[in-house]
Amino acid sequence: MTTVYVTHSRYREHHLPGHPEHAGRIQAVWQHLEESGLAARMQRLEPEPLDEEHIRAVHTRDYLTALAWLDDQTHITHLDADTYAGPKAYEIARLSAGGAVGVVDAVLSGEADNGLAAIRPPGHHAMPSHAMGFCLLGNIAIAARYAQRVHQIERVMIVDFDVHHGNGTEAMFYDDDSVLFISTHQYPFYPGTGRIDDKGQSKGKGYTINIPFPGGHGDASYAAAFEQVVWPTAARFEPQLILVSAGFDAHWTDPLASMRLTLTGYAHLTRELIRIAHQFCGGKIVFVMEGGYNLEALGNGVQNIAYALLGEETISDPLGPPRGSRAEPDAQSLLDQIRQIHGL
Ligand SMILES: [Zn+2]
């Protein structure tokens, strides 16, 4: 099994002290992959900043002109209440998108079986014409379009298990039936989108699947959602490539959100996605890092992705289950409703 691992030392240059999406996040991931010996067992690839031509597949020219302007600034610019961009932010963002694309290239060209893009800044909130929610470029959406345009893949399935709704990714494919977007997220919560009955429009109707959980759900609810919604959706869509927006902010220790997933629960979801990829698309799956603001949850979570991609049984879960005995709410009626909306 060859697993490609893409990252770049310059990802740490995007930094704002005190901001949750700071450079220490990628450093925690590097440390976990190095110290566990996993980095050495994967095929390491250094990405290039992605050409604008590929970025324009999902972003407007005006937005990219505005981002390019940032590269000449000397100070941090705040693009919205949550999103910062320092000097060279556009270059780093193109390196981040280039990381996602680099893994897709390696997997679809057959150089690797599967892959991991340990990248930042994250991407799933970036909108076609503006930055949002810590995200500058829609890395995973860009990678999906790239797979279609360069490798002639027709059907790409994007699964987003970050705790936040991937509103940017959804917006980029909302009327598209060639990219299936399926998201689990805390709802109501930032960014406010991802309602259960938002399911795409025109020919994209039915190709957006939202699984909005109120805070407090954890391993059992997510596992049930994967079994009852993600699996049958994949069977119906028959993806040729699976891309995963891998955010670890649904972990119970996350400082921003209030879901109760454990690292073991996350590892189960990761392994289910790999099983789905083996069932429907020859194992072609790429994990792309998104959020996750407890560094232990993030570092171990990405480490567990690497174990799973390499076909190993090991799971690292030093944080264990959530404290307190509060029972997880039952997700069945919500899942029934989603299955009904989507005819599953
Ligand atoms: Zn998030």
GROMACS .gro file of N, CA and C in nm, residues 35-106:
model
  216
   35GLU      N    1   0.686   1.165   1.511
   35GLU     CA    2   0.717   1.086   1.631
   35GLU      C    3   0.659   0.946   1.626
   36SER      N    4   0.549   0.928   1.556
   36SER     CA    5   0.490   0.795   1.544
   36SER      C    6   0.560   0.713   1.437
   37GLY      N    7   0.651   0.775   1.361
   37GLY     CA    8   0.720   0.706   1.253
   37GLY      C    9   0.637   0.696   1.126
   38LEU      N   10   0.517   0.755   1.128
   38LEU     CA   11   0.427   0.742   1.013
   38LEU      C   12   0.475   0.823   0.893
   39ALA      N   13   0.532   0.941   0.919
   39ALA     CA   14   0.575   1.027   0.808
   39ALA      C   15   0.674   0.952   0.719
   40ALA      N   16   0.765   0.877   0.782
   40ALA     CA   17   0.868   0.807   0.707
   40ALA      C   18   0.811   0.691   0.624
   41ARG      N   19   0.694   0.645   0.662
   41ARG     CA   20   0.636   0.530   0.591
   41ARG      C   21   0.546   0.571   0.476
   42MET      N   22   0.522   0.703   0.464
   42MET     CA   23   0.441   0.751   0.353
   42MET      C   24   0.533   0.815   0.249
   43GLN      N   25   0.482   0.823   0.128
   43GLN     CA   26   0.559   0.886   0.020
   43GLN      C   27   0.539   1.036   0.029
   44ARG      N   28   0.645   1.109   0.062
   44ARG     CA   29   0.634   1.252   0.088
   44ARG      C   30   0.641   1.331  -0.043
   45LEU      N   31   0.551   1.425  -0.055
   45LEU     CA   32   0.547   1.508  -0.176
   45LEU      C   33   0.540   1.654  -0.135
   46GLU      N   34   0.621   1.738  -0.199
   46GLU     CA   35   0.622   1.881  -0.169
   46GLU      C   36   0.536   1.952  -0.274
   47PRO      N   37   0.431   2.021  -0.233
   47PRO     CA   38   0.345   2.084  -0.334
   47PRO      C   39   0.403   2.214  -0.389
   48GLU      N   40   0.350   2.251  -0.504
   48GLU     CA   41   0.379   2.381  -0.565
   48GLU      C   42   0.258   2.472  -0.540
   49PRO      N   43   0.280   2.605  -0.540
   49PRO     CA   44   0.161   2.693  -0.536
   49PRO      C   45   0.078   2.667  -0.662
   50LEU      N   46  -0.052   2.647  -0.644
   50LEU     CA   47  -0.136   2.609  -0.756
   50LEU      C   48  -0.157   2.724  -0.854
   51ASP      N   49  -0.156   2.692  -0.983
   51ASP     CA   50  -0.182   2.794  -1.087
   51ASP      C   51  -0.323   2.848  -1.074
   52GLU      N   52  -0.337   2.977  -1.101
   52GLU     CA   53  -0.470   3.041  -1.092
   52GLU      C   54  -0.573   2.977  -1.184
   53GLU      N   55  -0.527   2.927  -1.296
   53GLU     CA   56  -0.618   2.863  -1.391
   53GLU      C   57  -0.706   2.757  -1.321
   54HIS      N   58  -0.645   2.679  -1.233
   54HIS     CA   59  -0.720   2.573  -1.164
   54HIS      C   60  -0.806   2.631  -1.051
   55ILE      N   61  -0.761   2.740  -0.993
   55ILE     CA   62  -0.836   2.802  -0.884
   55ILE      C   63  -0.961   2.870  -0.938
   56ARG      N   64  -0.948   2.924  -1.060
   56ARG     CA   65  -1.063   2.994  -1.122
   56ARG      C   66  -1.178   2.899  -1.155
   57ALA      N   67  -1.157   2.770  -1.144
   57ALA     CA   68  -1.266   2.674  -1.165
   57ALA      C   69  -1.375   2.691  -1.059
   58VAL      N   70  -1.338   2.745  -0.941
   58VAL     CA   71  -1.440   2.762  -0.836
   58VAL      C   72  -1.444   2.903  -0.777
   59HIS      N   73  -1.344   2.987  -0.805
   59HIS     CA   74  -1.341   3.123  -0.750
   59HIS      C   75  -1.347   3.227  -0.861
   60THR      N   76  -1.400   3.346  -0.825
   60THR     CA   77  -1.410   3.454  -0.924
   60THR      C   78  -1.274   3.521  -0.945
   61ARG      N   79  -1.258   3.577  -1.063
   61ARG     CA   80  -1.135   3.647  -1.097
   61ARG      C   81  -1.113   3.767  -1.004
   62ASP      N   82  -1.222   3.839  -0.971
   62ASP     CA   83  -1.210   3.957  -0.884
   62ASP      C   84  -1.159   3.919  -0.745
   63TYR      N   85  -1.207   3.809  -0.695
   63TYR     CA   86  -1.162   3.766  -0.562
   63TYR      C   87  -1.013   3.731  -0.565
   64LEU      N   88  -0.970   3.664  -0.669
   64LEU     CA   89  -0.828   3.626  -0.677
   64LEU      C   90  -0.739   3.749  -0.695
   65THR      N   91  -0.789   3.850  -0.765
   65THR     CA   92  -0.714   3.976  -0.778
   65THR      C   93  -0.698   4.041  -0.640
   66ALA      N   94  -0.805   4.037  -0.562
   66ALA     CA   95  -0.799   4.094  -0.427
   66ALA      C   96  -0.700   4.015  -0.340
   67LEU      N   97  -0.700   3.885  -0.351
   67LEU     CA   98  -0.605   3.804  -0.272
   67LEU      C   99  -0.461   3.829  -0.316
   68ALA      N  100  -0.441   3.844  -0.445
   68ALA     CA  101  -0.305   3.868  -0.497
   68ALA      C  102  -0.251   4.001  -0.443
   69TRP      N  103  -0.340   4.097  -0.425
   69TRP     CA  104  -0.301   4.228  -0.370
   69TRP      C  105  -0.243   4.212  -0.230
   70LEU      N  106  -0.295   4.114  -0.156
   70LEU     CA  107  -0.248   4.092  -0.019
   70LEU      C  108  -0.099   4.061  -0.013
   71ASP      N  109  -0.049   3.995  -0.117
   71ASP     CA  110   0.090   3.952  -0.116
   71ASP      C  111   0.189   4.069  -0.108
   72ASP      N  112   0.143   4.189  -0.141
   72ASP     CA  113   0.231   4.305  -0.134
   72ASP      C  114   0.216   4.382  -0.003
   73GLN      N  115   0.128   4.337   0.083
   73GLN     CA  116   0.106   4.409   0.209
   73GLN      C  117   0.212   4.370   0.312
   74THR      N  118   0.225   4.452   0.413
   74THR     CA  119   0.324   4.421   0.517
   74THR      C  120   0.257   4.385   0.649
   75HIS      N  121   0.124   4.403   0.655
   75HIS     CA  122   0.054   4.376   0.780
   75HIS      C  123  -0.055   4.272   0.760
   76ILE      N  124  -0.108   4.225   0.871
   76ILE     CA  125  -0.222   4.134   0.868
   76ILE      C  126  -0.346   4.211   0.823
   77THR      N  127  -0.420   4.153   0.728
   77THR     CA  128  -0.547   4.211   0.684
   77THR      C  129  -0.658   4.120   0.734
   78HIS      N  130  -0.768   4.180   0.785
   78HIS     CA  131  -0.881   4.099   0.828
   78HIS      C  132  -0.986   4.098   0.717
   79LEU      N  133  -1.009   3.981   0.660
   79LEU     CA  134  -1.098   3.971   0.545
   79LEU      C  135  -1.244   3.960   0.587
   80ASP      N  136  -1.269   3.907   0.706
   80ASP     CA  137  -1.399   3.916   0.772
   80ASP      C  138  -1.373   3.904   0.921
   81ALA      N  139  -1.478   3.893   1.002
   81ALA     CA  140  -1.458   3.894   1.147
   81ALA      C  141  -1.366   3.782   1.195
   82ASP      N  142  -1.361   3.671   1.120
   82ASP     CA  143  -1.285   3.553   1.164
   82ASP      C  144  -1.159   3.526   1.085
   83THR      N  145  -1.147   3.587   0.968
   83THR     CA  146  -1.047   3.540   0.872
   83THR      C  147  -0.937   3.642   0.850
   84TYR      N  148  -0.814   3.601   0.878
   84TYR     CA  149  -0.700   3.690   0.861
   84TYR      C  150  -0.614   3.646   0.743
   85ALA      N  151  -0.538   3.740   0.692
   85ALA     CA  152  -0.444   3.710   0.585
   85ALA      C  153  -0.324   3.801   0.602
   86GLY      N  154  -0.209   3.742   0.619
   86GLY     CA  155  -0.087   3.820   0.633
   86GLY      C  156  -0.020   3.838   0.498
   87PRO      N  157   0.098   3.901   0.499
   87PRO     CA  158   0.174   3.912   0.375
   87PRO      C  159   0.201   3.770   0.323
   88LYS      N  160   0.194   3.751   0.196
   88LYS     CA  161   0.216   3.620   0.133
   88LYS      C  162   0.102   3.522   0.159
   89ALA      N  163  -0.009   3.570   0.211
   89ALA     CA  164  -0.120   3.476   0.241
   89ALA      C  165  -0.171   3.407   0.114
   90TYR      N  166  -0.173   3.482   0.005
   90TYR     CA  167  -0.225   3.421  -0.117
   90TYR      C  168  -0.131   3.310  -0.166
   91GLU      N  169  -0.002   3.336  -0.152
   91GLU     CA  170   0.094   3.234  -0.194
   91GLU      C  171   0.080   3.109  -0.107
   92ILE      N  172   0.064   3.129   0.022
   92ILE     CA  173   0.048   3.013   0.112
   92ILE      C  174  -0.085   2.942   0.082
   93ALA      N  175  -0.189   3.019   0.055
   93ALA     CA  176  -0.318   2.957   0.021
   93ALA      C  177  -0.307   2.877  -0.108
   94ARG      N  178  -0.228   2.927  -0.204
   94ARG     CA  179  -0.210   2.850  -0.329
   94ARG      C  180  -0.125   2.726  -0.305
   95LEU      N  181  -0.037   2.733  -0.206
   95LEU     CA  182   0.038   2.613  -0.165
   95LEU      C  183  -0.054   2.512  -0.097
   96SER      N  184  -0.153   2.563  -0.023
   96SER     CA  185  -0.248   2.476   0.046
   96SER      C  186  -0.336   2.405  -0.058
   97ALA      N  187  -0.393   2.481  -0.150
   97ALA     CA  188  -0.472   2.419  -0.257
   97ALA      C  189  -0.384   2.326  -0.341
   98GLY      N  190  -0.258   2.367  -0.362
   98GLY     CA  191  -0.164   2.284  -0.437
   98GLY      C  192  -0.137   2.152  -0.366
   99GLY      N  193  -0.145   2.152  -0.234
   99GLY     CA  194  -0.128   2.028  -0.156
   99GLY      C  195  -0.241   1.931  -0.182
  100ALA      N  196  -0.365   1.982  -0.180
  100ALA     CA  197  -0.481   1.895  -0.206
  100ALA      C  198  -0.474   1.840  -0.348
  101VAL      N  199  -0.439   1.925  -0.442
  101VAL     CA  200  -0.429   1.884  -0.583
  101VAL      C  201  -0.313   1.785  -0.602
  102GLY      N  202  -0.203   1.808  -0.531
  102GLY     CA  203  -0.088   1.718  -0.543
  102GLY      C  204  -0.123   1.575  -0.503
  103VAL      N  205  -0.201   1.560  -0.397
  103VAL     CA  206  -0.240   1.426  -0.354
  103VAL      C  207  -0.334   1.363  -0.458
  104VAL      N  208  -0.428   1.442  -0.507
  104VAL     CA  209  -0.521   1.392  -0.610
  104VAL      C  210  -0.443   1.345  -0.733
  105ASP      N  211  -0.344   1.424  -0.774
  105ASP     CA  212  -0.259   1.386  -0.887
  105ASP      C  213  -0.191   1.251  -0.864
  106ALA      N  214  -0.131   1.235  -0.745
  106ALA     CA  215  -0.057   1.113  -0.715
  106ALA      C  216  -0.150   0.992  -0.715
   0.00000   0.00000   0.00000
